[in-house]
Tab-separated table of C-alpha atoms and ligand atoms in Angstrom:
chain	number	residue	atom	x	y	z
A	1019	MET	CA	7.198	-9.509	-50.763
A	1020	TYR	CA	9.888	-7.237	-52.120
A	1021	GLY	CA	8.610	-3.688	-51.954
A	1022	LYS	CA	5.342	-4.849	-50.273
A	1023	ARG	CA	5.879	-4.176	-46.582
A	1024	SER	CA	4.385	-6.729	-44.219
A	1025	VAL	CA	1.442	-5.890	-41.976
A	1026	LYS	CA	3.848	-5.958	-39.042
A	1027	GLU	CA	6.242	-3.516	-40.686
A	1028	GLN	CA	3.418	-1.149	-41.561
A	1029	LEU	CA	2.175	-1.173	-37.954
A	1030	LEU	CA	5.689	-0.705	-36.576
A	1031	THR	CA	6.091	2.356	-38.812
A	1032	LYS	CA	2.890	3.889	-37.399
A	1033	ILE	CA	4.028	3.094	-33.850
A	1034	GLU	CA	7.498	4.552	-34.298
A	1035	GLY	CA	5.995	7.586	-36.044
A	1036	HIS	CA	3.475	8.044	-33.197
A	1037	SER	CA	0.638	8.138	-35.735
A	1038	ALA	CA	-0.879	4.829	-34.630
A	1039	ILE	CA	-4.339	5.491	-33.206
A	1040	ILE	CA	-4.452	3.909	-29.749
A	1041	ALA	CA	-7.584	2.782	-27.928
A	1042	VAL	CA	-7.583	2.112	-24.184
A	1043	ILE	CA	-10.561	0.031	-23.073
A	1044	GLY	CA	-11.464	0.671	-19.425
A	1045	LEU	CA	-10.690	4.143	-18.053
A	1046	GLY	CA	-9.988	3.427	-14.403
A	1047	TYR	CA	-6.866	3.877	-12.278
A	1048	VAL	CA	-4.955	1.727	-14.807
A	1049	GLY	CA	-6.414	2.743	-18.181
A	1050	LEU	CA	-6.567	6.495	-17.744
A	1051	PRO	CA	-2.900	7.050	-16.789
A	1052	LEU	CA	-1.893	4.812	-19.707
A	1053	ALA	CA	-4.096	6.738	-22.184
A	1054	VAL	CA	-2.732	10.060	-20.927
A	1055	ALA	CA	0.871	8.837	-21.202
A	1056	PHE	CA	0.379	7.831	-24.866
A	1057	ALA	CA	-1.399	11.110	-25.724
A	1058	GLU	CA	1.312	13.160	-24.029
A	1059	ARG	CA	3.825	11.242	-26.144
A	1060	GLY	CA	2.035	12.522	-29.269
A	1061	PHE	CA	-0.216	9.588	-30.172
A	1062	PRO	CA	-3.885	10.066	-31.078
A	1063	VAL	CA	-5.677	8.283	-28.224
A	1064	VAL	CA	-9.302	7.307	-27.717
A	1065	GLY	CA	-10.537	5.986	-24.386
A	1066	VAL	CA	-13.457	3.546	-24.473
A	1067	ASP	CA	-15.601	2.887	-21.418
A	1068	VAL	CA	-19.125	1.612	-20.769
A	1069	ASP	CA	-19.656	4.305	-18.118
A	1070	ALA	CA	-21.133	7.335	-19.931
A	1071	ALA	CA	-20.623	9.539	-16.853
A	1072	LYS	CA	-16.885	8.808	-16.874
A	1073	VAL	CA	-16.698	9.477	-20.626
A	1074	ALA	CA	-18.557	12.771	-20.299
A	1075	ALA	CA	-16.392	13.872	-17.358
A	1076	LEU	CA	-13.201	13.121	-19.271
A	1077	ASN	CA	-14.447	14.941	-22.360
A	1078	ARG	CA	-15.139	17.922	-20.124
A	1079	GLY	CA	-11.538	17.682	-18.973
A	1080	GLU	CA	-12.501	16.420	-15.509
A	1081	SER	CA	-10.453	13.578	-14.040
A	1082	TYR	CA	-11.774	11.179	-11.395
A	1083	VAL	CA	-8.463	9.314	-10.991
A	1084	GLN	CA	-6.302	10.602	-8.149
A	1085	ASP	CA	-3.021	10.268	-10.058
A	1086	ILE	CA	-4.266	12.263	-13.072
A	1087	PRO	CA	-5.083	15.871	-12.140
A	1088	SER	CA	-7.631	17.455	-14.489
A	1089	ALA	CA	-4.944	19.917	-15.597
A	1090	ARG	CA	-3.162	17.068	-17.379
A	1091	LEU	CA	-6.323	16.337	-19.380
A	1092	ALA	CA	-6.502	19.960	-20.476
A	1093	GLY	CA	-3.054	19.608	-22.025
A	1094	ILE	CA	-4.216	16.800	-24.332
A	1095	ARG	CA	-7.742	18.093	-24.932
A	1096	PHE	CA	-9.157	16.788	-28.179
A	1097	LYS	CA	-9.035	19.632	-30.701
A	1098	VAL	CA	-10.381	19.785	-34.239
A	1099	GLU	CA	-9.032	22.613	-36.390
A	1100	GLY	CA	-7.377	23.982	-33.286
A	1101	ARG	CA	-10.588	24.475	-31.304
A	1102	ASN	CA	-11.941	22.444	-28.412
A	1103	LEU	CA	-15.059	20.570	-29.423
A	1104	GLU	CA	-17.963	20.679	-26.987
A	1105	PRO	CA	-18.238	17.356	-25.108
A	1106	ASP	CA	-21.503	16.251	-26.747
A	1107	THR	CA	-20.055	16.560	-30.232
A	1108	LEU	CA	-17.277	14.128	-29.269
A	1109	ASN	CA	-19.663	11.273	-28.805
A	1110	LEU	CA	-20.896	11.128	-32.378
A	1111	GLN	CA	-21.519	7.878	-34.183
A	1112	PRO	CA	-18.219	6.392	-35.446
A	1113	SER	CA	-18.996	7.229	-39.052
A	1114	THR	CA	-18.985	10.894	-38.131
A	1115	PHE	CA	-16.766	10.415	-35.069
A	1116	ASN	CA	-13.913	12.864	-35.183
A	1117	LEU	CA	-10.949	10.600	-34.652
A	1118	PRO	CA	-8.482	12.146	-32.202
A	1119	LEU	CA	-5.645	14.150	-33.651
A	1120	PRO	CA	-2.055	13.338	-32.738
A	1121	GLY	CA	-1.258	14.265	-29.152
A	1122	THR	CA	-4.864	14.396	-28.057
A	1123	PHE	CA	-7.167	12.195	-25.980
A	1124	THR	CA	-10.893	11.770	-26.278
A	1125	ALA	CA	-13.311	9.335	-24.685
A	1126	THR	CA	-16.363	7.511	-26.007
A	1127	THR	CA	-18.805	4.775	-25.049
A	1128	ASP	CA	-18.966	3.545	-28.603
A	1129	TYR	CA	-16.807	0.462	-29.135
A	1130	SER	CA	-17.165	0.647	-32.918
A	1131	VAL	CA	-14.479	3.328	-32.869
A	1132	LEU	CA	-12.108	0.351	-32.458
A	1133	ALA	CA	-12.481	-0.291	-36.191
A	1134	HIS	CA	-10.410	2.869	-36.741
A	1135	CYS	CA	-7.707	2.077	-34.165
A	1136	ASP	CA	-4.314	0.497	-34.728
A	1137	ALA	CA	-3.894	-0.707	-31.139
A	1138	ALA	CA	-6.352	-1.572	-28.355
A	1139	ILE	CA	-5.215	-2.031	-24.742
A	1140	ILE	CA	-7.708	-3.752	-22.416
A	1141	CYS	CA	-7.633	-2.457	-18.826
A	1142	VAL	CA	-10.918	-3.767	-17.404
A	1143	PRO	CA	-11.528	-5.114	-13.867
A	1144	THR	CA	-11.080	-8.791	-13.013
A	1145	PRO	CA	-12.961	-9.285	-9.742
A	1146	LEU	CA	-13.913	-12.523	-7.995
A	1147	ASN	CA	-17.526	-13.683	-8.041
A	1148	LYS	CA	-19.625	-14.712	-5.019
A	1149	THR	CA	-17.873	-18.095	-4.788
A	1150	ARG	CA	-14.454	-16.349	-4.866
A	1151	ASP	CA	-13.801	-17.675	-8.394
A	1152	PRO	CA	-12.389	-15.508	-11.224
A	1153	ASP	CA	-14.976	-13.334	-12.918
A	1154	VAL	CA	-13.682	-12.589	-16.425
A	1155	ARG	CA	-16.941	-11.199	-17.777
A	1156	TYR	CA	-15.380	-7.806	-18.539
A	1157	ILE	CA	-12.531	-9.383	-20.499
A	1158	ILE	CA	-15.095	-11.418	-22.440
A	1159	ALA	CA	-17.196	-8.312	-23.151
A	1160	SER	CA	-14.125	-6.469	-24.429
A	1161	GLY	CA	-13.151	-9.470	-26.530
A	1162	GLU	CA	-16.613	-9.619	-28.065
A	1163	SER	CA	-16.521	-5.931	-28.978
A	1164	LEU	CA	-13.030	-6.260	-30.389
A	1165	ALA	CA	-14.024	-9.351	-32.394
A	1166	GLN	CA	-16.571	-7.229	-34.245
A	1167	HIS	CA	-14.113	-4.474	-35.120
A	1168	ILE	CA	-10.726	-6.147	-35.348
A	1169	HIS	CA	-8.960	-5.532	-38.636
A	1170	ARG	CA	-5.721	-6.344	-40.393
A	1171	GLY	CA	-2.736	-4.644	-38.816
A	1172	MET	CA	-4.275	-4.247	-35.340
A	1173	LEU	CA	-2.500	-4.926	-32.021
A	1174	VAL	CA	-4.546	-6.057	-29.013
A	1175	VAL	CA	-2.939	-6.099	-25.542
A	1176	LEU	CA	-4.603	-7.428	-22.385
A	1177	GLU	CA	-3.412	-5.749	-19.135
A	1178	SER	CA	-6.046	-6.970	-16.691
A	1179	THR	CA	-4.680	-9.282	-13.998
A	1180	THR	CA	-5.893	-12.793	-14.778
A	1181	TYR	CA	-5.032	-16.494	-14.659
A	1182	PRO	CA	-2.266	-17.862	-16.926
A	1183	GLY	CA	-3.839	-18.919	-20.231
A	1184	THR	CA	-6.564	-16.249	-20.427
A	1185	THR	CA	-5.000	-14.490	-23.421
A	1186	GLU	CA	-4.314	-17.693	-25.349
A	1187	GLU	CA	-7.376	-19.760	-24.391
A	1188	LEU	CA	-10.066	-17.088	-24.054
A	1189	LEU	CA	-9.180	-13.939	-25.978
A	1190	ARG	CA	-7.301	-15.367	-28.962
A	1191	PRO	CA	-10.146	-17.666	-30.194
A	1192	MET	CA	-12.620	-14.779	-29.910
A	1193	LEU	CA	-10.444	-12.562	-32.083
A	1194	GLN	CA	-9.632	-15.316	-34.576
A	1195	GLN	CA	-13.361	-15.766	-35.331
A	1196	SER	CA	-12.783	-12.849	-37.676
A	1197	GLY	CA	-10.784	-15.182	-39.871
A	1198	LEU	CA	-7.693	-13.062	-39.313
A	1199	ARG	CA	-4.593	-14.945	-38.202
A	1200	VAL	CA	-2.724	-13.992	-35.049
A	1201	GLY	CA	0.894	-13.000	-35.591
A	1202	ARG	CA	0.352	-12.324	-39.283
A	1203	ASP	CA	-2.848	-10.267	-39.734
A	1204	PHE	CA	-3.286	-9.037	-36.152
A	1205	PHE	CA	-1.138	-9.127	-33.023
A	1206	LEU	CA	-2.040	-10.239	-29.504
A	1207	ALA	CA	-0.037	-9.746	-26.276
A	1208	PHE	CA	-0.359	-9.666	-22.480
A	1209	SER	CA	1.329	-7.022	-20.334
A	1210	PRO	CA	0.523	-6.806	-16.599
A	1211	GLU	CA	-0.366	-3.420	-15.126
A	1212	ARG	CA	1.883	-2.158	-12.347
A	1213	ILE	CA	0.065	1.079	-11.531
A	1214	ASN	CA	0.415	1.937	-7.887
A	1215	PRO	CA	-2.200	4.587	-7.015
A	1216	GLY	CA	-0.804	7.445	-4.964
A	1217	ASP	CA	2.819	6.381	-5.427
A	1218	PRO	CA	4.842	9.599	-5.794
A	1219	ILE	CA	7.853	7.828	-7.329
A	1220	TYR	CA	6.661	5.080	-9.690
A	1221	MET	CA	4.566	6.264	-12.653
A	1222	VAL	CA	3.697	4.631	-15.967
A	1223	GLU	CA	6.901	5.880	-17.575
A	1224	ASN	CA	9.417	4.637	-15.007
A	1225	THR	CA	7.914	1.297	-13.941
A	1226	PRO	CA	9.442	-1.582	-15.952
A	1227	LYS	CA	6.838	-3.239	-18.202
A	1228	VAL	CA	6.707	-7.021	-18.729
A	1229	VAL	CA	5.411	-8.016	-22.205
A	1230	GLY	CA	4.578	-11.459	-23.611
A	1231	GLY	CA	3.196	-12.156	-27.106
A	1232	GLU	CA	1.146	-14.960	-28.646
A	1233	THR	CA	3.904	-15.070	-31.276
A	1234	ALA	CA	7.322	-13.447	-31.586
A	1235	ALA	CA	5.871	-10.891	-33.990
A	1236	CYS	CA	3.101	-10.099	-31.460
A	1237	ARG	CA	5.692	-9.567	-28.756
A	1238	ASP	CA	7.852	-7.372	-31.022
A	1239	VAL	CA	4.930	-5.078	-31.891
A	1240	ALA	CA	3.744	-4.786	-28.275
A	1241	VAL	CA	7.301	-4.129	-27.072
A	1242	ALA	CA	7.681	-1.404	-29.725
A	1243	LEU	CA	4.443	0.243	-28.609
A	1244	TYR	CA	5.236	0.358	-24.878
A	1245	ALA	CA	8.854	1.377	-25.599
A	1246	GLN	CA	7.457	4.700	-26.904
A	1247	ILE	CA	6.368	5.702	-23.385
A	1248	ILE	CA	8.111	3.387	-20.865
A	1249	GLN	CA	11.823	3.497	-20.076
A	1250	ARG	CA	12.341	-0.252	-19.526
A	1251	ILE	CA	10.516	-3.081	-21.289
A	1252	VAL	CA	10.932	-6.701	-20.139
A	1253	PRO	CA	10.023	-9.088	-22.997
A	1254	VAL	CA	9.150	-12.643	-21.907
A	1255	SER	CA	8.575	-15.768	-23.972
A	1256	SER	CA	4.772	-16.087	-23.848
A	1257	THR	CA	1.532	-14.494	-22.700
A	1258	GLN	CA	1.192	-17.181	-20.005
A	1259	THR	CA	4.605	-16.194	-18.636
A	1260	ALA	CA	3.589	-12.534	-18.483
A	1261	GLU	CA	0.278	-13.451	-16.806
A	1262	MET	CA	2.156	-15.554	-14.243
A	1263	VAL	CA	4.698	-12.784	-13.474
A	1264	LYS	CA	1.934	-10.511	-12.201
A	1265	LEU	CA	0.364	-13.257	-10.110
A	1266	LEU	CA	3.711	-14.085	-8.497
A	1267	GLU	CA	4.216	-10.387	-7.663
A	1268	ASN	CA	0.930	-10.100	-5.817
A	1269	THR	CA	0.907	-13.606	-4.332
A	1270	PHE	CA	4.336	-12.776	-2.912
A	1271	ARG	CA	2.729	-9.879	-1.056
A	1272	ALA	CA	-0.320	-11.814	0.122
A	1273	VAL	CA	1.833	-14.666	1.489
A	1274	ASN	CA	4.311	-12.365	3.233
A	1275	ILE	CA	1.556	-10.269	4.767
A	1276	ALA	CA	-0.016	-13.493	6.032
A	1277	LEU	CA	3.353	-14.593	7.435
A	1278	VAL	CA	3.776	-11.368	9.392
A	1279	ASN	CA	0.154	-11.568	10.559
A	1280	GLU	CA	0.721	-15.093	11.871
A	1281	THR	CA	3.964	-13.856	13.459
A	1282	ALA	CA	1.867	-11.237	15.257
A	1283	ILE	CA	-0.421	-13.951	16.623
A	1284	MET	CA	2.559	-16.068	17.703
A	1285	CYS	CA	4.275	-13.095	19.388
A	1286	ASP	CA	1.037	-12.278	21.201
A	1287	LYS	CA	0.963	-15.796	22.652
A	1288	LEU	CA	4.640	-15.518	23.557
A	1289	GLY	CA	4.218	-12.102	25.170
A	1290	ILE	CA	6.629	-10.559	22.648
A	1291	ASP	CA	6.095	-7.232	20.847
A	1292	VAL	CA	5.845	-8.222	17.170
A	1293	TRP	CA	6.477	-4.640	16.051
A	1294	GLU	CA	9.803	-4.592	17.850
A	1295	VAL	CA	10.636	-7.946	16.233
A	1296	VAL	CA	9.742	-6.670	12.727
A	1297	GLU	CA	11.682	-3.428	13.132
A	1298	ALA	CA	14.763	-5.288	14.347
A	1299	ALA	CA	14.515	-7.943	11.605
A	1300	ALA	CA	14.238	-5.148	9.040
A	1301	THR	CA	17.752	-4.048	9.925
A	1302	LYS	CA	18.997	-7.091	8.034
A	1303	PRO	CA	20.456	-5.438	4.916
A	1304	TYR	CA	19.938	-8.452	2.657
A	1305	GLY	CA	17.555	-11.384	2.316
A	1306	PHE	CA	14.694	-9.813	4.247
A	1307	MET	CA	11.793	-7.588	3.209
A	1308	LYS	CA	9.691	-5.787	5.805
A	1309	PHE	CA	5.959	-6.384	5.985
A	1310	THR	CA	3.790	-5.176	8.855
A	1311	PRO	CA	0.934	-6.895	10.689
A	1312	GLY	CA	-2.505	-5.378	10.329
A	1313	PRO	CA	-6.266	-5.839	10.602
A	1314	GLY	CA	-6.354	-7.948	7.408
A	1315	VAL	CA	-5.772	-7.418	3.680
A	1316	GLY	CA	-7.964	-5.177	1.553
A	1317	GLY	CA	-7.904	-3.666	-1.907
A	1318	HIS	CA	-8.744	-4.962	-5.336
A	1319	CYS	CA	-5.372	-6.658	-5.956
A	1320	ILE	CA	-3.832	-8.536	-3.072
A	1321	PRO	CA	-6.875	-10.324	-1.679
A	1322	LEU	CA	-8.071	-11.299	-5.149
A	1323	ASP	CA	-5.198	-11.875	-7.582
A	1324	PRO	CA	-3.766	-15.001	-5.884
A	1325	HIS	CA	-7.159	-16.683	-6.191
A	1326	TYR	CA	-6.903	-16.383	-9.983
A	1327	LEU	CA	-3.784	-18.525	-9.747
A	1328	SER	CA	-5.152	-21.085	-7.259
A	1329	TRP	CA	-8.364	-21.395	-9.278
A	1330	LYS	CA	-6.409	-22.202	-12.475
A	1331	LEU	CA	-4.259	-24.780	-10.654
A	1332	LYS	CA	-7.384	-26.433	-9.251
A	1333	THR	CA	-8.483	-27.103	-12.830
A	1334	LEU	CA	-5.171	-28.965	-13.131
A	1335	ASN	CA	-5.811	-30.878	-9.896
A	1336	TYR	CA	-3.185	-29.012	-7.928
A	1337	ASN	CA	-3.899	-27.276	-4.615
A	1338	ALA	CA	-1.873	-24.044	-4.262
A	1339	ARG	CA	-1.397	-24.384	-0.508
A	1340	PHE	CA	0.478	-21.118	0.202
A	1341	ILE	CA	-2.290	-19.107	-1.464
A	1342	GLN	CA	-4.947	-21.062	0.415
A	1343	LEU	CA	-3.230	-20.603	3.765
A	1344	ALA	CA	-2.411	-16.919	3.199
A	1345	GLY	CA	-6.038	-16.266	2.327
A	1346	GLU	CA	-7.225	-18.052	5.484
A	1347	ILE	CA	-4.821	-16.209	7.782
A	1348	ASN	CA	-5.399	-12.769	6.259
A	1349	SER	CA	-9.177	-13.095	6.144
A	1350	ASP	CA	-9.238	-14.264	9.764
A	1351	MET	CA	-7.415	-11.175	11.077
A	1352	PRO	CA	-10.638	-9.142	11.523
A	1353	ARG	CA	-11.930	-11.835	13.900
A	1354	TYR	CA	-8.601	-11.876	15.767
A	1355	TRP	CA	-8.786	-8.110	16.324
A	1356	VAL	CA	-12.476	-8.129	17.278
A	1357	ASN	CA	-11.582	-10.655	19.957
A	1358	LYS	CA	-8.966	-8.174	21.184
A	1359	VAL	CA	-11.717	-5.552	21.503
A	1360	MET	CA	-13.880	-7.999	23.439
A	1361	GLU	CA	-11.005	-8.815	25.815
A	1362	ALA	CA	-10.231	-5.124	26.348
A	1363	LEU	CA	-13.899	-4.301	27.104
A	1364	ASN	CA	-14.128	-7.335	29.342
A	1365	ASP	CA	-11.062	-6.204	31.308
A	1366	ALA	CA	-12.840	-2.861	31.718
A	1367	GLY	CA	-15.896	-4.728	33.030
A	1368	LYS	CA	-17.978	-3.968	29.968
A	1369	PRO	CA	-19.831	-6.455	27.754
A	1370	VAL	CA	-19.484	-5.914	23.998
A	1371	ARG	CA	-23.255	-5.852	23.733
A	1372	GLY	CA	-24.347	-2.263	24.083
A	1373	SER	CA	-20.795	-0.895	24.219
A	1374	ARG	CA	-19.970	1.834	21.751
A	1375	VAL	CA	-16.970	1.016	19.572
A	1376	LEU	CA	-15.475	3.714	17.340
A	1377	VAL	CA	-13.592	2.375	14.309
A	1378	LEU	CA	-10.920	4.858	13.205
A	1379	GLY	CA	-10.312	4.578	9.458
A	1380	VAL	CA	-12.239	2.257	7.128
A	1381	ALA	CA	-10.299	2.590	3.813
A	1382	TYR	CA	-8.268	-0.514	2.945
A	1383	LYS	CA	-4.992	1.340	3.455
A	1384	LYS	CA	-3.928	4.763	4.651
A	1385	ASP	CA	-4.488	8.066	2.869
A	1386	ILE	CA	-6.867	6.725	0.227
A	1387	ASP	CA	-10.679	6.583	0.014
A	1388	ASP	CA	-11.048	3.040	-1.381
A	1389	VAL	CA	-12.950	0.621	0.859
A	1390	ARG	CA	-12.978	-2.370	-1.509
A	1391	GLU	CA	-12.369	-5.616	0.423
A	1392	SER	CA	-11.377	-3.441	3.388
A	1393	PRO	CA	-10.945	-5.440	6.639
A	1394	ALA	CA	-12.860	-2.611	8.351
A	1395	LEU	CA	-16.031	-3.913	6.695
A	1396	ASP	CA	-15.576	-7.354	8.305
A	1397	ILE	CA	-14.623	-5.807	11.641
A	1398	ILE	CA	-17.765	-3.646	11.700
A	1399	GLU	CA	-19.937	-6.602	10.722
A	1400	LEU	CA	-18.436	-8.823	13.443
A	1401	LEU	CA	-18.855	-6.138	16.116
A	1402	GLN	CA	-22.448	-5.455	15.063
A	1403	ALA	CA	-23.172	-9.195	15.195
A	1404	LYS	CA	-22.043	-9.142	18.842
A	1405	GLY	CA	-24.388	-6.304	19.644
A	1406	ALA	CA	-21.872	-3.471	19.806
A	1407	ASP	CA	-23.006	0.056	18.939
A	1408	VAL	CA	-20.499	0.574	16.109
A	1409	ARG	CA	-19.551	4.048	14.859
A	1410	TYR	CA	-16.716	4.987	12.493
A	1411	HIS	CA	-14.656	7.998	11.499
A	1412	ASP	CA	-12.655	8.286	8.290
A	1413	PRO	CA	-11.627	11.638	6.769
A	1414	HIS	CA	-11.616	10.054	3.295
A	1415	VAL	CA	-14.848	8.046	3.496
A	1416	ALA	CA	-18.040	10.031	4.211
A	1417	THR	CA	-20.486	7.125	4.072
A	1418	LEU	CA	-20.113	3.376	4.229
A	1419	SER	CA	-22.769	0.960	2.988
A	1420	HIS	CA	-22.177	-2.737	3.436
A	1421	ASN	CA	-24.659	-5.629	3.629
A	1422	ASN	CA	-27.477	-3.076	3.448
A	1423	HIS	CA	-26.145	-1.252	6.520
A	1424	THR	CA	-25.283	2.387	5.891
A	1425	LEU	CA	-23.047	4.228	8.334
A	1426	THR	CA	-21.758	7.757	8.073
A	1427	SER	CA	-18.442	9.042	9.362
A	1428	GLU	CA	-18.770	10.676	12.792
A	1429	PRO	CA	-18.935	14.455	12.231
A	1430	ASP	CA	-17.124	15.371	15.455
A	1431	LEU	CA	-14.044	13.229	15.990
A	1432	ASP	CA	-13.207	14.564	19.464
A	1433	ALA	CA	-16.746	13.933	20.720
A	1434	ALA	CA	-16.761	10.478	19.121
A	1435	LEU	CA	-13.455	9.613	20.813
A	1436	ALA	CA	-14.681	10.799	24.193
A	1437	THR	CA	-18.003	8.924	24.069
A	1438	ALA	CA	-16.676	5.589	22.804
A	1439	ASP	CA	-16.216	2.724	25.244
A	1440	CYS	CA	-13.448	1.463	22.958
A	1441	VAL	CA	-11.609	3.066	20.025
A	1442	MET	CA	-10.211	0.707	17.369
A	1443	VAL	CA	-7.458	2.008	15.062
A	1444	VAL	CA	-8.030	0.156	11.761
A	1445	THR	CA	-6.581	2.514	9.090
A	1446	ASP	CA	-3.662	4.726	10.026
A	1447	HIS	CA	-4.473	7.796	7.915
A	1448	SER	CA	-1.679	10.373	8.171
A	1449	SER	CA	-4.157	13.140	9.012
A	1450	TYR	CA	-4.978	11.675	12.456
A	1451	ASN	CA	-3.424	13.325	15.511
A	1452	TRP	CA	-2.563	10.157	17.402
A	1453	LEU	CA	-1.597	12.004	20.583
A	1454	SER	CA	-5.057	13.535	20.687
A	1455	VAL	CA	-6.606	10.111	20.066
A	1456	ARG	CA	-4.632	8.644	22.956
A	1457	GLN	CA	-5.587	11.503	25.271
A	1458	ARG	CA	-9.318	11.402	24.499
A	1459	ALA	CA	-9.950	7.669	24.167
A	1460	ARG	CA	-10.848	5.684	27.283
A	1461	LEU	CA	-9.688	2.437	25.718
A	1462	VAL	CA	-7.801	1.791	22.476
A	1463	VAL	CA	-7.163	-1.333	20.387
A	1464	ASP	CA	-4.486	-0.402	17.859
A	1465	THR	CA	-4.191	-2.753	14.825
A	1466	ARG	CA	-1.616	-0.510	13.114
A	1467	HIS	CA	0.818	0.227	15.981
A	1468	VAL	CA	0.496	3.986	15.648
A	1469	LEU	CA	-0.099	4.787	19.323
B	1743	SAJ	N1	-0.865	-4.679	4.120
B	1743	SAJ	C1	-0.485	-5.168	5.371
B	1743	SAJ	N2	0.844	-5.290	5.654
B	1743	SAJ	C2	1.804	-4.943	4.730
B	1743	SAJ	C3	1.395	-4.458	3.462
B	1743	SAJ	C4	0.056	-4.328	3.180
B	1743	SAJ	O1	-1.324	-5.487	6.222
B	1743	SAJ	O2	2.995	-5.072	5.045
B	1743	SAJ	C5	-2.291	-4.584	3.813
B	1743	SAJ	C6	-2.718	-3.166	3.517
B	1743	SAJ	O3	-3.173	-2.538	4.707
B	1743	SAJ	C7	-3.868	-3.368	2.528
B	1743	SAJ	C8	-3.488	-4.638	1.802
B	1743	SAJ	O4	-2.525	-5.304	2.618
B	1743	SAJ	O5	-5.087	-3.591	3.210
B	1743	SAJ	C9	-2.895	-4.393	0.406
B	1743	SAJ	O6	-1.894	-3.440	0.571
B	1743	SAJ	P1	-0.809	-3.130	-0.624
B	1743	SAJ	O7	0.253	-2.306	-0.001
B	1743	SAJ	O8	-0.426	-4.370	-1.316
B	1743	SAJ	O9	-1.593	-2.142	-1.582
B	1743	SAJ	P2	-2.453	-2.428	-2.862
B	1743	SAJ	O10	-3.572	-3.365	-2.622
B	1743	SAJ	O11	-2.774	-1.081	-3.403
B	1743	SAJ	O12	-1.431	-3.183	-3.844
B	1743	SAJ	C10	-0.895	-2.485	-4.911
B	1743	SAJ	C11	-0.410	-3.540	-5.872
B	1743	SAJ	N3	-0.063	-2.912	-7.116
B	1743	SAJ	C12	-0.377	-3.557	-8.266
B	1743	SAJ	O13	-0.982	-4.614	-8.291
B	1743	SAJ	C13	0.039	-2.884	-9.506
B	1743	SAJ	C14	0.819	-4.237	-5.325
B	1743	SAJ	O14	1.390	-5.091	-6.331
B	1743	SAJ	C15	1.839	-3.223	-4.914
B	1743	SAJ	O15	3.002	-3.890	-4.450
B	1743	SAJ	C16	1.232	-2.393	-3.801
B	1743	SAJ	O16	0.149	-1.651	-4.417
B	1743	SAJ	C17	2.239	-1.420	-3.219
B	1743	SAJ	O17	3.426	-1.799	-3.120
B	1743	SAJ	O18	1.791	-0.341	-2.804
């Protein structure tokens, strides 16, 4: 091959020269920051998403992701001959699609643009379905689109959190239908996302990135790509290894949160203040990591990711007991805390039925507006099932619809506090004045130890 550079070498040259056209599939809290980071590094970047509203907003320079202010989009606005194209002209058919220029970002709903891209990074959701089993439909949809447009010299990276084996057993066969061979004609890798929304310290650029390839060449190309924007790359020996790294990271959290939640239950039975125990244990300078008890575990990562691992092991006839137990303990915390409310009302001579309970904070953790898998949803449902008149207040969540119930946040917090028979602190948003809550509330059940 003297003189004829290999497909890998040609792609590496484009990557190192920042001329490789990069596609990011899925423009959520993971995909958008990644796309922006590559564009700001000088790459031509196209974002692909099925949601036309998101695509139009981005092409208007409007961001809907908290960590990416719209001003950052303006800096990488897609320009042709130095002028900003109107949004509707950006969504042309691929044949007339103006491919992004170096250092710019544009968005489209048309997957056929992938035929013009040198790299495609898949950042689509991996939820659980009704039976709490992995739902990889979005990975499959992306794989199907890529299979139609994959070409020689293309790198595909999967970032979505999923069970070990997804890249090799699910994605690779779909892409090889093209007749192209992985590791020679195209490259396939897995690299877990570690985006932490709202984190003021850890961004895309300074969070170490684990990368595993289907072959050594796949790993090399993926490592080279991420090395253009991320300070520290951590190559591992396979895509399964990289998939497993992410699941260990989040299972570690789920199990330790469950441990501290069970510790809270044990301390309650022992008449010991678990918060004092945790604070004192946290003074241990080595070999301990602080977790805090709470109303349960919400979000789109921690309650779900471990089940991707336990599901895979079940197919191998192994029962991942820690994951099972952590899930049981964490998902039973809403019931534990609702019982606390019942006991408190009972001590005040009030039945739950007909009592007004004000839930303070419904987001799954403080200072965000995301209610996915939030324990507040279970708490409200349990209280309603017992006949309580449930109200809520959350400065970040105006309306809450769950199991075809729709509640709206109480407009007047002080009045809501004063008229509630019991106030339940579920999410400890920083904006609350806890002294005022304590003064106005007749009765408080505090799941976050803020009072
Ligand atoms: N929680 C507790 N006690 C704790 C920690 C969390 O009850 O000690 C609860 C929270 O209230 C929340 C849930 O668990 O309901 C999840 O909280 P989280 O802090 O894990 O936040 P997430 O869900 O946003 O997790 C993300 C994850 N990031 C990625 O997957 C890239 C996780 O790996 C991060 O470690 C976590 O953010 C983080 O550290 O903020």
